Coordinates of C-alpha atoms (C1' of nucleotides) in Angstrom, one line a residue:
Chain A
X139 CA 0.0 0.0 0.0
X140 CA 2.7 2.7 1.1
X141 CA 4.6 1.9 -2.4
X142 CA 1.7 2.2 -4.4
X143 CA 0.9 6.0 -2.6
X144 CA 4.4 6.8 -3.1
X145 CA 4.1 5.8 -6.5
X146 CA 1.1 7.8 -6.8
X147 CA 2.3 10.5 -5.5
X148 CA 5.7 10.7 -7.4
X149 CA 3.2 10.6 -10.6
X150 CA 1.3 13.3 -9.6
X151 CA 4.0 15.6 -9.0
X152 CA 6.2 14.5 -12.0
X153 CA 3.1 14.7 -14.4
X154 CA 0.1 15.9 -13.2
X155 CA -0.1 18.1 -15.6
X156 CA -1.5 15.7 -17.9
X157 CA -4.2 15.0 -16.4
X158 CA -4.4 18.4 -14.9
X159 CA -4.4 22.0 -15.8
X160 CA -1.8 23.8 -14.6
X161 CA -1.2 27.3 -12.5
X162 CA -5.3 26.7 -11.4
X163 CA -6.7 25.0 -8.4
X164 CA -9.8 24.8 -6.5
X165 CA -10.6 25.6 -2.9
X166 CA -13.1 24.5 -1.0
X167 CA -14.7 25.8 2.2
X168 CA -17.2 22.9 3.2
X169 CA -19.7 23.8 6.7
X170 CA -21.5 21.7 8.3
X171 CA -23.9 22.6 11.7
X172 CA -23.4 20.7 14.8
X173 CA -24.1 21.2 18.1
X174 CA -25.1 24.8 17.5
X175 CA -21.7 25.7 16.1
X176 CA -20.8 26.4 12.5
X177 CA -18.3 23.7 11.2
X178 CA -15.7 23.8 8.3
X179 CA -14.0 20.6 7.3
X180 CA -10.2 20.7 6.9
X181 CA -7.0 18.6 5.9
X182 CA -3.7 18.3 7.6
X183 CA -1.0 17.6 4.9
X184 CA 1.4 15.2 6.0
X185 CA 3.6 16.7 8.4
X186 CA 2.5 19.9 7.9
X187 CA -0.3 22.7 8.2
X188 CA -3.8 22.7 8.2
X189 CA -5.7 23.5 5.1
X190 CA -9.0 23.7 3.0
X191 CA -9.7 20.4 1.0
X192 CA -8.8 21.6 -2.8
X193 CA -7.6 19.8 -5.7
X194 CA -7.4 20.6 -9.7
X195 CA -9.3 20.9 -12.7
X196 CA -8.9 18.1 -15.4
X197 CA -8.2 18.6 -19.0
X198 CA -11.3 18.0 -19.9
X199 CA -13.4 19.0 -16.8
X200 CA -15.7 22.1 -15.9
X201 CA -14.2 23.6 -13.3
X202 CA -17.7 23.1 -11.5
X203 CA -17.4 19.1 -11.8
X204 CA -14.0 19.8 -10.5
X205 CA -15.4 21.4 -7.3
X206 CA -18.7 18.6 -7.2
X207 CA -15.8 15.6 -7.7
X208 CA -13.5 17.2 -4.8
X209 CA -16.3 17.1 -2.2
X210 CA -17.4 13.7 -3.6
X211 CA -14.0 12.3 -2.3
X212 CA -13.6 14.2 1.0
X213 CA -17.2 13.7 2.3
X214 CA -18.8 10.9 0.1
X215 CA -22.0 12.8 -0.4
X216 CA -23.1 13.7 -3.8
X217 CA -25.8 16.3 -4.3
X218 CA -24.0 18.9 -2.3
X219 CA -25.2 22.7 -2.0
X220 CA -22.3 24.6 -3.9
X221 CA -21.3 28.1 -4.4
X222 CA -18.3 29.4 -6.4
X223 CA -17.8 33.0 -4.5
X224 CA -14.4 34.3 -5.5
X225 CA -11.2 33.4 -7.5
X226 CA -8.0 34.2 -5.9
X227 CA -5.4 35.8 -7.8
X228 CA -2.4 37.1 -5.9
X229 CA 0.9 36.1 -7.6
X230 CA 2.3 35.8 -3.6
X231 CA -0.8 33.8 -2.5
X232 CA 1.3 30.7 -1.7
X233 CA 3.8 32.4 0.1
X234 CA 5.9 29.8 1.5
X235 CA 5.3 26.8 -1.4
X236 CA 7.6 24.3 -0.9
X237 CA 7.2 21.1 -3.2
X238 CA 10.3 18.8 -2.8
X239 CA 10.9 18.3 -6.9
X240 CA 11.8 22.3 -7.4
X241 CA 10.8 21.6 -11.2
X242 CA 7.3 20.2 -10.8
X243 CA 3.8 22.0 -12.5
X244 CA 3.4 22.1 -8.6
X245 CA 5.5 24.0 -8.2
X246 CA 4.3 26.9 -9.9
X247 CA 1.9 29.9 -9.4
X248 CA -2.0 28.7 -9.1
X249 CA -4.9 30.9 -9.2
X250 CA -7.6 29.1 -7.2
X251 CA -11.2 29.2 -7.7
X252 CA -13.0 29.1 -4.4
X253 CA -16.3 27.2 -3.7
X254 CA -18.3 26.9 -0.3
X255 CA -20.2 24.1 0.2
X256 CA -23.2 23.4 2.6
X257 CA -23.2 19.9 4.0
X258 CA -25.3 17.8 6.5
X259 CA -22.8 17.1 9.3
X260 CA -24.1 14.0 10.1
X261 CA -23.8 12.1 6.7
X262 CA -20.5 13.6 6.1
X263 CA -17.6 10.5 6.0
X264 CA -14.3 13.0 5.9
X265 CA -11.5 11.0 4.2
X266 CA -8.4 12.5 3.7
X267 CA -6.9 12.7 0.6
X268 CA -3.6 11.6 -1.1
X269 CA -1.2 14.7 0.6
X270 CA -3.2 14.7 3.5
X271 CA -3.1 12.3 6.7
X272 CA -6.3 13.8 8.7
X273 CA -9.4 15.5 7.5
X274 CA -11.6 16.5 10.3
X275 CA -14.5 18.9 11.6
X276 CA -13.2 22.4 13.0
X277 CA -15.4 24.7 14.5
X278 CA -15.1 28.1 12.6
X279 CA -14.3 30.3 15.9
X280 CA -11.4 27.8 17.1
X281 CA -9.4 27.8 13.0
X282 CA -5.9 29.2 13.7
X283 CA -3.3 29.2 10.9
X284 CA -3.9 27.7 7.8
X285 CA -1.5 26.7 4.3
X286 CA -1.2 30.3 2.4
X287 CA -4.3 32.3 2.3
X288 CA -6.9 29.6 3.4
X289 CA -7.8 31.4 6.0
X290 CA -8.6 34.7 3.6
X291 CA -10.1 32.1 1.5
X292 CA -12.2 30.8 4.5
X293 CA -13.1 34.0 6.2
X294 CA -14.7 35.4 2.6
X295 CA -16.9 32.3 1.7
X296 CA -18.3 32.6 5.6
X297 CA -19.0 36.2 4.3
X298 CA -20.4 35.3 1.0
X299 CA -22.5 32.8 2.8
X300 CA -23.8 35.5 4.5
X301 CA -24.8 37.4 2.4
X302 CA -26.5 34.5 0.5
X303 CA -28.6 34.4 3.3
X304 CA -30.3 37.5 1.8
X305 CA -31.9 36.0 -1.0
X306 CA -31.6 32.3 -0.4
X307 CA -33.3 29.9 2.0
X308 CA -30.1 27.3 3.6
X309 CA -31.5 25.2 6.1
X310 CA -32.3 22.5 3.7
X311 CA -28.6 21.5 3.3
X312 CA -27.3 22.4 6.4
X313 CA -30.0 20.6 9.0
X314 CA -31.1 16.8 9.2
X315 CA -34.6 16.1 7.3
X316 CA -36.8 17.1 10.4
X317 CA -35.8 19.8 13.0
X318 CA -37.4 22.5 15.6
X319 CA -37.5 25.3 14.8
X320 CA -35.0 26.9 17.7
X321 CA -32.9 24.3 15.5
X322 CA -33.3 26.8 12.6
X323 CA -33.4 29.9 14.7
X324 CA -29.4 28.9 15.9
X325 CA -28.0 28.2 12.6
X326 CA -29.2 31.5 11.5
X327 CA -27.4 33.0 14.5
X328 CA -24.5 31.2 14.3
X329 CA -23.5 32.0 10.8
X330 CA -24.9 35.8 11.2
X331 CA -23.2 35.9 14.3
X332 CA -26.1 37.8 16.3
X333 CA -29.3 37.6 18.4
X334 CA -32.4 37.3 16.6
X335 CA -35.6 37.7 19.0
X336 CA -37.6 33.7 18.7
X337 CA -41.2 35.3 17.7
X338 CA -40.4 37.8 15.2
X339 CA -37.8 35.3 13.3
X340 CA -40.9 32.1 13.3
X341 CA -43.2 34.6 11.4
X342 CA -40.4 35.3 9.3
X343 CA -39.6 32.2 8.4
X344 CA -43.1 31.0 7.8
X345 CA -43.9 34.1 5.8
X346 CA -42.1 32.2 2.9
X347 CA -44.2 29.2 3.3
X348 CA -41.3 26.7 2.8
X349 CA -42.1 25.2 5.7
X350 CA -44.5 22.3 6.7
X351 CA -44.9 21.6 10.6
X352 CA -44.8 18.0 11.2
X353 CA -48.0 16.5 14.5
X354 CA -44.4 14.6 15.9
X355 CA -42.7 16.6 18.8
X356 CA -39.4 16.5 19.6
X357 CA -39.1 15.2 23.0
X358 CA -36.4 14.2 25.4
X359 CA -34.7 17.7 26.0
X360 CA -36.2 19.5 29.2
X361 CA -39.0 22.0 28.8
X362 CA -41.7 21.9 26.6
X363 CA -41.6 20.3 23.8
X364 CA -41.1 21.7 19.9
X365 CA -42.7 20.8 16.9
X366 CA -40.4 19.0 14.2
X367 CA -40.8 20.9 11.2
X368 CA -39.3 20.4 7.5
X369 CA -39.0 21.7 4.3
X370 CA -41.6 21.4 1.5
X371 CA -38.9 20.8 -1.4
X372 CA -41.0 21.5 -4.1
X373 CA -41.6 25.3 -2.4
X374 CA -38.1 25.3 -1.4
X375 CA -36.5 25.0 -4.8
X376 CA -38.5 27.1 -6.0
X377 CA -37.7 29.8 -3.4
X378 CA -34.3 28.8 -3.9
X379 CA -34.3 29.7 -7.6
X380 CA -36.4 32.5 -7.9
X381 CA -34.1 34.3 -4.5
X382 CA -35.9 35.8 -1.7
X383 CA -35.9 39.2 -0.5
X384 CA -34.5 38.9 3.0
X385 CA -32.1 41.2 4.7
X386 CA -30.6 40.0 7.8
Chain B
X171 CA 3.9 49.4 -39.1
X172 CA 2.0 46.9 -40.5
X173 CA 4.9 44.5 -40.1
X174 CA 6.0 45.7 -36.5
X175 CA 2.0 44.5 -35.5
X176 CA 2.4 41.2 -37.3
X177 CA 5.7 40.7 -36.1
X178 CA 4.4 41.2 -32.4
X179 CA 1.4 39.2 -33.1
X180 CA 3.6 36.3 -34.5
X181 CA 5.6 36.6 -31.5
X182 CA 2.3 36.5 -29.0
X183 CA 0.6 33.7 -30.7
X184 CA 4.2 31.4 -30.6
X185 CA 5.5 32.4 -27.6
X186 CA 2.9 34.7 -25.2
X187 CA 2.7 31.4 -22.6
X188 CA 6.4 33.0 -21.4
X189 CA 4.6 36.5 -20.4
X190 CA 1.4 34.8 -19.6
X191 CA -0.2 32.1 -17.9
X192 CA -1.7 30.0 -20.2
X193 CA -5.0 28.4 -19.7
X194 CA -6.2 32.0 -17.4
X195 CA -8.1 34.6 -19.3
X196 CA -9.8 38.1 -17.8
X197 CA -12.8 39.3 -19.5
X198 CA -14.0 42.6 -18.5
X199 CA -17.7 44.1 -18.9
X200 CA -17.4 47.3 -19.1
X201 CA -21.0 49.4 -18.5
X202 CA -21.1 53.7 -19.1
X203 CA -24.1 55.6 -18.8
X204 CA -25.0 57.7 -22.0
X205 CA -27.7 59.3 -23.3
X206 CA -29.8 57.6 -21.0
X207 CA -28.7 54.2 -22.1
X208 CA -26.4 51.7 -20.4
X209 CA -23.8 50.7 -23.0
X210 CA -21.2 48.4 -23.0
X211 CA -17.9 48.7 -24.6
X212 CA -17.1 45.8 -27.1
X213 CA -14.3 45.1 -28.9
X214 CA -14.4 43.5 -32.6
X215 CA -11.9 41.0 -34.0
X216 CA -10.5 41.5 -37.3
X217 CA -12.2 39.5 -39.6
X218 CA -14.4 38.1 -36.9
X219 CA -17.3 38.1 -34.4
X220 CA -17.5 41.1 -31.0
X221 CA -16.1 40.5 -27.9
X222 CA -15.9 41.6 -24.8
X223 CA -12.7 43.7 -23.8
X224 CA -10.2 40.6 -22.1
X225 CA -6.5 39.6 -21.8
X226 CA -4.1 37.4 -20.3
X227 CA -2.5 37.3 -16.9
X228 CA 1.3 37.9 -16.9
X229 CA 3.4 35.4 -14.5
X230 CA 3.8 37.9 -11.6
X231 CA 0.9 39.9 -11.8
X232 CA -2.1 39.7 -9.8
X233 CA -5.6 38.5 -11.7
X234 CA -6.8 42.2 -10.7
X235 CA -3.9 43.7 -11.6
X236 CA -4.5 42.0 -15.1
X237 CA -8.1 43.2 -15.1
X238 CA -7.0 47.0 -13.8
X239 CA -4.1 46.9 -16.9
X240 CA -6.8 45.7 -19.6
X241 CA -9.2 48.8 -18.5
X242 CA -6.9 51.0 -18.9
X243 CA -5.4 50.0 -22.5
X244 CA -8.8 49.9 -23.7
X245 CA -10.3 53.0 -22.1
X246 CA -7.1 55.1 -21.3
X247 CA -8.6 55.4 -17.7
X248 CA -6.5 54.4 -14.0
X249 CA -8.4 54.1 -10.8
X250 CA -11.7 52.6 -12.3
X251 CA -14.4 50.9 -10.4
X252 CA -13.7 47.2 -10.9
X253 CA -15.7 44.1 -9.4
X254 CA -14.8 40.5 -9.9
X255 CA -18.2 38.9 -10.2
X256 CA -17.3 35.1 -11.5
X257 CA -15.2 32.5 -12.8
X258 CA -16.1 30.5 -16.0
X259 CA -14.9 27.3 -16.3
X260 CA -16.7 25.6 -18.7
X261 CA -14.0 23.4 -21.4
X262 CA -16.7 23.9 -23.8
X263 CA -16.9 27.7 -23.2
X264 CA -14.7 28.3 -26.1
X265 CA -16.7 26.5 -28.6
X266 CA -16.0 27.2 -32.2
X267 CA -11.9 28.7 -31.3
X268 CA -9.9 28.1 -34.5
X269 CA -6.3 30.4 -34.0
X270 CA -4.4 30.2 -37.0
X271 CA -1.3 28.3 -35.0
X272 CA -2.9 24.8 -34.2
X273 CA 0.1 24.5 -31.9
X274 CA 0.0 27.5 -30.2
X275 CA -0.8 28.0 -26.1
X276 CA -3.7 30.4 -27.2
X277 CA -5.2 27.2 -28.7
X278 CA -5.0 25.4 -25.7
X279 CA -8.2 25.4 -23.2
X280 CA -9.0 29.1 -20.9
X281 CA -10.9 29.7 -18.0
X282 CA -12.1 33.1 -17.5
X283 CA -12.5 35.7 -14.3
X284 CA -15.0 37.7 -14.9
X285 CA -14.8 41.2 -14.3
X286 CA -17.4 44.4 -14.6
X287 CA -16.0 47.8 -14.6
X288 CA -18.3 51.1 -14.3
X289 CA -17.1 54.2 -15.7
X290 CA -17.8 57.9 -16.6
X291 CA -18.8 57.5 -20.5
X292 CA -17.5 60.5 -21.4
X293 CA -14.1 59.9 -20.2
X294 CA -12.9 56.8 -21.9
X295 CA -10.5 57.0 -24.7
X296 CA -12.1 53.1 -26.6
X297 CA -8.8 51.4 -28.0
X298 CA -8.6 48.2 -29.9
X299 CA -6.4 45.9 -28.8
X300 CA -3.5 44.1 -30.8
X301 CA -6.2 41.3 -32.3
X302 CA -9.1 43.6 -33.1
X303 CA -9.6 46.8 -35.1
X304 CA -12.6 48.3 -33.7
X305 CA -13.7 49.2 -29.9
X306 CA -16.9 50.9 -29.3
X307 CA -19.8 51.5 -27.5
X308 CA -23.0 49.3 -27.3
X309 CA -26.2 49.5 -26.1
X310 CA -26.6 46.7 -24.1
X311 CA -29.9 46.0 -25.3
X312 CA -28.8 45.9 -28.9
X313 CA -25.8 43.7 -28.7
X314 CA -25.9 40.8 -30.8
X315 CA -24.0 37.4 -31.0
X316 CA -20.9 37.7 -29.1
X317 CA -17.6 35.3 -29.3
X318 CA -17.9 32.3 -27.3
X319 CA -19.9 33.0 -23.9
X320 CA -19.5 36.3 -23.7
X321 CA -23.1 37.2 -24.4
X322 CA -23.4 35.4 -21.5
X323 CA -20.8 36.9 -19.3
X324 CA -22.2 39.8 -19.8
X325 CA -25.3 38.8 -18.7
X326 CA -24.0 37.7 -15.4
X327 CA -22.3 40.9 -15.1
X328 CA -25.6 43.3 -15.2
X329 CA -27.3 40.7 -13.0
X330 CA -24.4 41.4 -10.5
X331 CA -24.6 44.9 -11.1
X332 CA -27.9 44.9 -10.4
X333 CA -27.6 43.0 -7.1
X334 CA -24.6 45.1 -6.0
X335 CA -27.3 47.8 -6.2
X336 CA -28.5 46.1 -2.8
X337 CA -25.5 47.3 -1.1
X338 CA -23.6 49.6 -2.9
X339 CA -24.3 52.9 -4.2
X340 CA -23.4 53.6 -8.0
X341 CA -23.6 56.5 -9.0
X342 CA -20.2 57.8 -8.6
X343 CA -18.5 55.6 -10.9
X344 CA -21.0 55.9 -13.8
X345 CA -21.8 59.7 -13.6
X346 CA -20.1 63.1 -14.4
X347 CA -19.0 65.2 -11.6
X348 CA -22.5 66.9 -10.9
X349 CA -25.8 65.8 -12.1
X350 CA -29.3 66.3 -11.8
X351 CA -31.5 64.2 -9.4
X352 CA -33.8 62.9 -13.1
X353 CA -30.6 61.7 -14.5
X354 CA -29.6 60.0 -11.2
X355 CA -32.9 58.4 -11.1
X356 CA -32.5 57.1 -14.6
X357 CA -29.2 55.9 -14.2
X358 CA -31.2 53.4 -11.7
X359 CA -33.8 52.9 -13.3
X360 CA -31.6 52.0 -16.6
X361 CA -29.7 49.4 -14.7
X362 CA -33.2 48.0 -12.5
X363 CA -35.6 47.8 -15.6
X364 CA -37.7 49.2 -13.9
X365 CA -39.8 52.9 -13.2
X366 CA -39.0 54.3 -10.2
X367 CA -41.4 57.0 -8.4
X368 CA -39.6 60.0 -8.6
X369 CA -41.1 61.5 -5.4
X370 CA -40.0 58.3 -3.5
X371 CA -36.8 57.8 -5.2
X372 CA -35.1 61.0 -4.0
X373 CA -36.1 60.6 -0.3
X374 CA -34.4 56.9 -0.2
X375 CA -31.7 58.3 -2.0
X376 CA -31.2 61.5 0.2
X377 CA -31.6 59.3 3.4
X378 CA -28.3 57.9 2.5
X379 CA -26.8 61.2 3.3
X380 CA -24.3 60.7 0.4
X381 CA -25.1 63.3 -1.7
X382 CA -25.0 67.5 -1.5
X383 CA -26.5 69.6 -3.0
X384 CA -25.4 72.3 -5.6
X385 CA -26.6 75.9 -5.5
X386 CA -26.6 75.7 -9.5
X387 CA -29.0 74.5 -11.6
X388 CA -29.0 72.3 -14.9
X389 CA -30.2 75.1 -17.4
X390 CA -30.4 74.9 -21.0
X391 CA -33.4 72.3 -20.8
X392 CA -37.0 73.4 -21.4
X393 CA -39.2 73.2 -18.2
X394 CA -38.1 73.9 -14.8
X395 CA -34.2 73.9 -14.2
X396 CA -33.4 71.2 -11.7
X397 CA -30.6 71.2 -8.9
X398 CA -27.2 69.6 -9.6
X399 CA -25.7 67.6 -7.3
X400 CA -22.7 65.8 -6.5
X401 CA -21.5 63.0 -4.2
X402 CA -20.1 63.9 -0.9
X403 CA -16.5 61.8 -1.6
X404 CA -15.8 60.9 1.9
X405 CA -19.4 59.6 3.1
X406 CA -19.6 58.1 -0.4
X407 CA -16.6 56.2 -0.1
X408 CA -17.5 55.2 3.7
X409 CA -21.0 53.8 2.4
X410 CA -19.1 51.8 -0.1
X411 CA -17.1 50.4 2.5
X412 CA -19.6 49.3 4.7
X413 CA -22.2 48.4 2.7
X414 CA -26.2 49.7 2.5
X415 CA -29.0 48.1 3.2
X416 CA -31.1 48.7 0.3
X417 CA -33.7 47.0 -1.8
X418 CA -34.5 47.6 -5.1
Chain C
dT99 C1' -47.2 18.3 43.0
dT100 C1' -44.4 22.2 42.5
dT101 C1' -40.9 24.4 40.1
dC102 C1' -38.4 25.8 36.1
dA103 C1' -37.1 27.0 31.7
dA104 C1' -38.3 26.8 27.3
dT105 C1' -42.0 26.8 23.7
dG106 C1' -46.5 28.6 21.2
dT107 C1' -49.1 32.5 20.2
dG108 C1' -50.8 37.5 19.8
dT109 C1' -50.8 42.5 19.9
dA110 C1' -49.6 47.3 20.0
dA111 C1' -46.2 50.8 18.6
dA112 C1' -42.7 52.4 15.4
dA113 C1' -40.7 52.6 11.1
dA114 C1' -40.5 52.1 6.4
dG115 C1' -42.6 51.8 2.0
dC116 C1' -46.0 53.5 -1.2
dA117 C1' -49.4 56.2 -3.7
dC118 C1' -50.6 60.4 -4.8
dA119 C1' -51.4 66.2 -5.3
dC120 C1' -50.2 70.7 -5.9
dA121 C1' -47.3 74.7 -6.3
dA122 C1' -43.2 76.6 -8.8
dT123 C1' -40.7 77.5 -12.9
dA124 C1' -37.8 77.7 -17.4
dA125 C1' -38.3 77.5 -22.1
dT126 C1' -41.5 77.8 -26.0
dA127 C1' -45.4 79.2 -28.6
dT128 C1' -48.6 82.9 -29.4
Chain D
dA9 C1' -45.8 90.5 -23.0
dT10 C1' -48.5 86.5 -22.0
dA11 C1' -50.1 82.0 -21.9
dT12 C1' -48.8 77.3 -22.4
dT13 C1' -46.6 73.1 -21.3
dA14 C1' -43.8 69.8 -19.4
dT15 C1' -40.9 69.1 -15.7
dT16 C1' -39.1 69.9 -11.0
dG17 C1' -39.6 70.6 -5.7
dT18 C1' -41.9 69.4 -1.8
dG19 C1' -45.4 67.2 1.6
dT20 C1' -49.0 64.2 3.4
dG21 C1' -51.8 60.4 4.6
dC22 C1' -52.4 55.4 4.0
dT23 C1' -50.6 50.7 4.0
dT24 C1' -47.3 47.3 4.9
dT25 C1' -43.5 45.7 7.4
dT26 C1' -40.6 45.6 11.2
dT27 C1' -39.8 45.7 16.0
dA28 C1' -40.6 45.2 20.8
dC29 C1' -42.7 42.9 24.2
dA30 C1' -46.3 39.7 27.5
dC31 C1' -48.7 35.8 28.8
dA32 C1' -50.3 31.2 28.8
dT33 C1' -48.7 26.4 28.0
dT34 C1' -46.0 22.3 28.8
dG35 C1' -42.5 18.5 29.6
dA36 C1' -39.0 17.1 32.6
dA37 C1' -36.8 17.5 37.0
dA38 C1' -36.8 18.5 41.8

DNA sequence: TTTCAATGTGTAAAAAGCACACAATAATAT
DNA sequence: ATATTATTGTGTGCTTTTTACACATTGAAA
């Protein structure tokens, strides 16, 4: 197995660049909810820093599939939620680069196109991939340093996803199939960062009429107990396509 | 003359991949505001099809950088109003490319950043560039077939435009020093589509306390001579910076 | 059975958005 | 000169949306 890798690995870095284009890469910033905190999945590279899960864009490959086939392989979900926000361009982006064969396409310059996906924690099955010896669940607040300007890259998809929260709907691929609505209410404050008073954001929320509330309670926590509610994904989509008009 | 340009064409088409990356294009929308129209400029191949204004990303230069160097050859302007708005990635994007040079890195595959520029009509200088012979303004509503996907690109470029109009004010970029309130409202209403109540559409503007008001009037005009006005740099600039809340 | 903390629901006040009317005026026509 | 006309400047009441807040209900735990 470890010669194969090696193997593997010596291939990619001699000639990569057949199967891949060179000087471009994709990013990915991949959250996930989980116990009321706003996740982000990362690698570790072998015996070094942290980092986003990225990869390349094949010869013959939208740069789209590139992004869908990268989170196929770190989380094993298809399907995912996926937004390409920004493409990063800064000649010194990779300050640091260090790839042991000096005259590898690694070596050189990449722009990277960066893509933030929404994921239901749960389902997720992070596998690290072939530089990479750990791929694990950080919460957003606790990230320190990461490889170049992952963190940059990081910090703006949290603030595109943001701001996507003014004219689209997210629950749907952040949340399990059926969930309360103080649920809902705290991954809309977790990724706004703020307060939002309970009565005024339920009439909010089921002004768009996305919502169907289940007869099932959720019980077992103190206190009284919630509804379950879930999406209609017929009215969902469509809300989804068509954008809200929100402003958070 | 004529052989100096076909010498340095030559030269770009055989060897450009040593100044440029190969594989990254720019493409730039760039909108002006005349005659109560929003019009594009577009650039037009020798012997071929329109275009949108674009170029190629030198080894150390930025992807902005690119963009900002591209204005300004093709408008003679610095310190323009520049947004990257998205990446296309599609390998089909380029559907129908035939460069003279089969061999050549310019026949290879290129994904484009997308960029849209606003800017004082009156100002810009239009320039063809070394592979076209004409550069000039369109009406955006009368453009026709364009190379490739830029149709297309320049579709997703007034979309964004539009939704920057959400949280951004415009005006500054895209209009002469001082201007009348009517031409202001038109601007917006160019860009939106849409009729706008004058009566309503100066109090939200004036709420945003970026604007001051001119003792002058705009004569000349039959009927009655309206104010000028003009943006109030500092508080524009600070609005810019952290965002409005609008809603158009 | 009581206590506690969280949920479900409603209502009044404030703010923002919207529709609309009338006076003022600069050029043009008479 | 004077009247005409289209456009600008300004205000006001109505409607809708947002915001702030109160009270009854309920499931688990004490």
């Amino acid at each position: 197995m470890k010669t194969m890798d090696s193997t593997l690995l010596k291939d990619f870095f001699h000639r990569g660049d057949r199967v891949f284009l060179p000087h471009v890469s994709v990013d990915c910033a991949i959250f996930g909810f989980h116990e009321n905190q706003l996740k982000v999945l990362l690698l570790k590279w072998k015996d070094g820093p942290w980092c986003l899960p990225g990869g390349f864009v094949k010869h013959v490959e939208s740069v789209d599939d590139s992004a869908i086939r990268i989170l196929q392989e770190r989380t094993g979900l298809d399907n995912i939620y996926l937004q390409q926000f920004h493409t990063f361009g800064d000649p010194n982006r990779e300050k640091g680069k260090k790839i042991p064969d000096t005259k590898s396409w690694m070596n050189k310059r990449f722009i990277s196109i960066g893509y933030y996906a929404l994921v239901e924690f749960s389902k997720v099955n992070p596998k690290p991939d072939i530089l990479s010896d750990d791929c694990t669940w950080w919460d957003i607040h606790k990230v320190q340093e990461l490889i170049y300007d992952h963190k940059q890259i990081m910090l703006k998809a949290l603030d595109s996803l943001r701001l996507d929260l003014n004219d689209h709907p997210v629950g749907y691929n952040l949340l399990p199939g059926k969930f309360t609505m103080p649920e809902l209410q705290k991954l809309y404050e977790t990724i706004l960062e703020e307060k939002l008073d309970r009565r005024n954001f339920q009439k909010r929320i089921l002004a768009l009429e996305i919502l169907e509330r289940l007869k099932e309670r959720k019980t077992g926590g103190a206190h009284k107990a919630p509804f379950f509610y879930r999406f209609d994904k017929k009215r969902y989509t469509k809300a989804l396509k068509q954008g809200l008009k929100l402003s958070w």
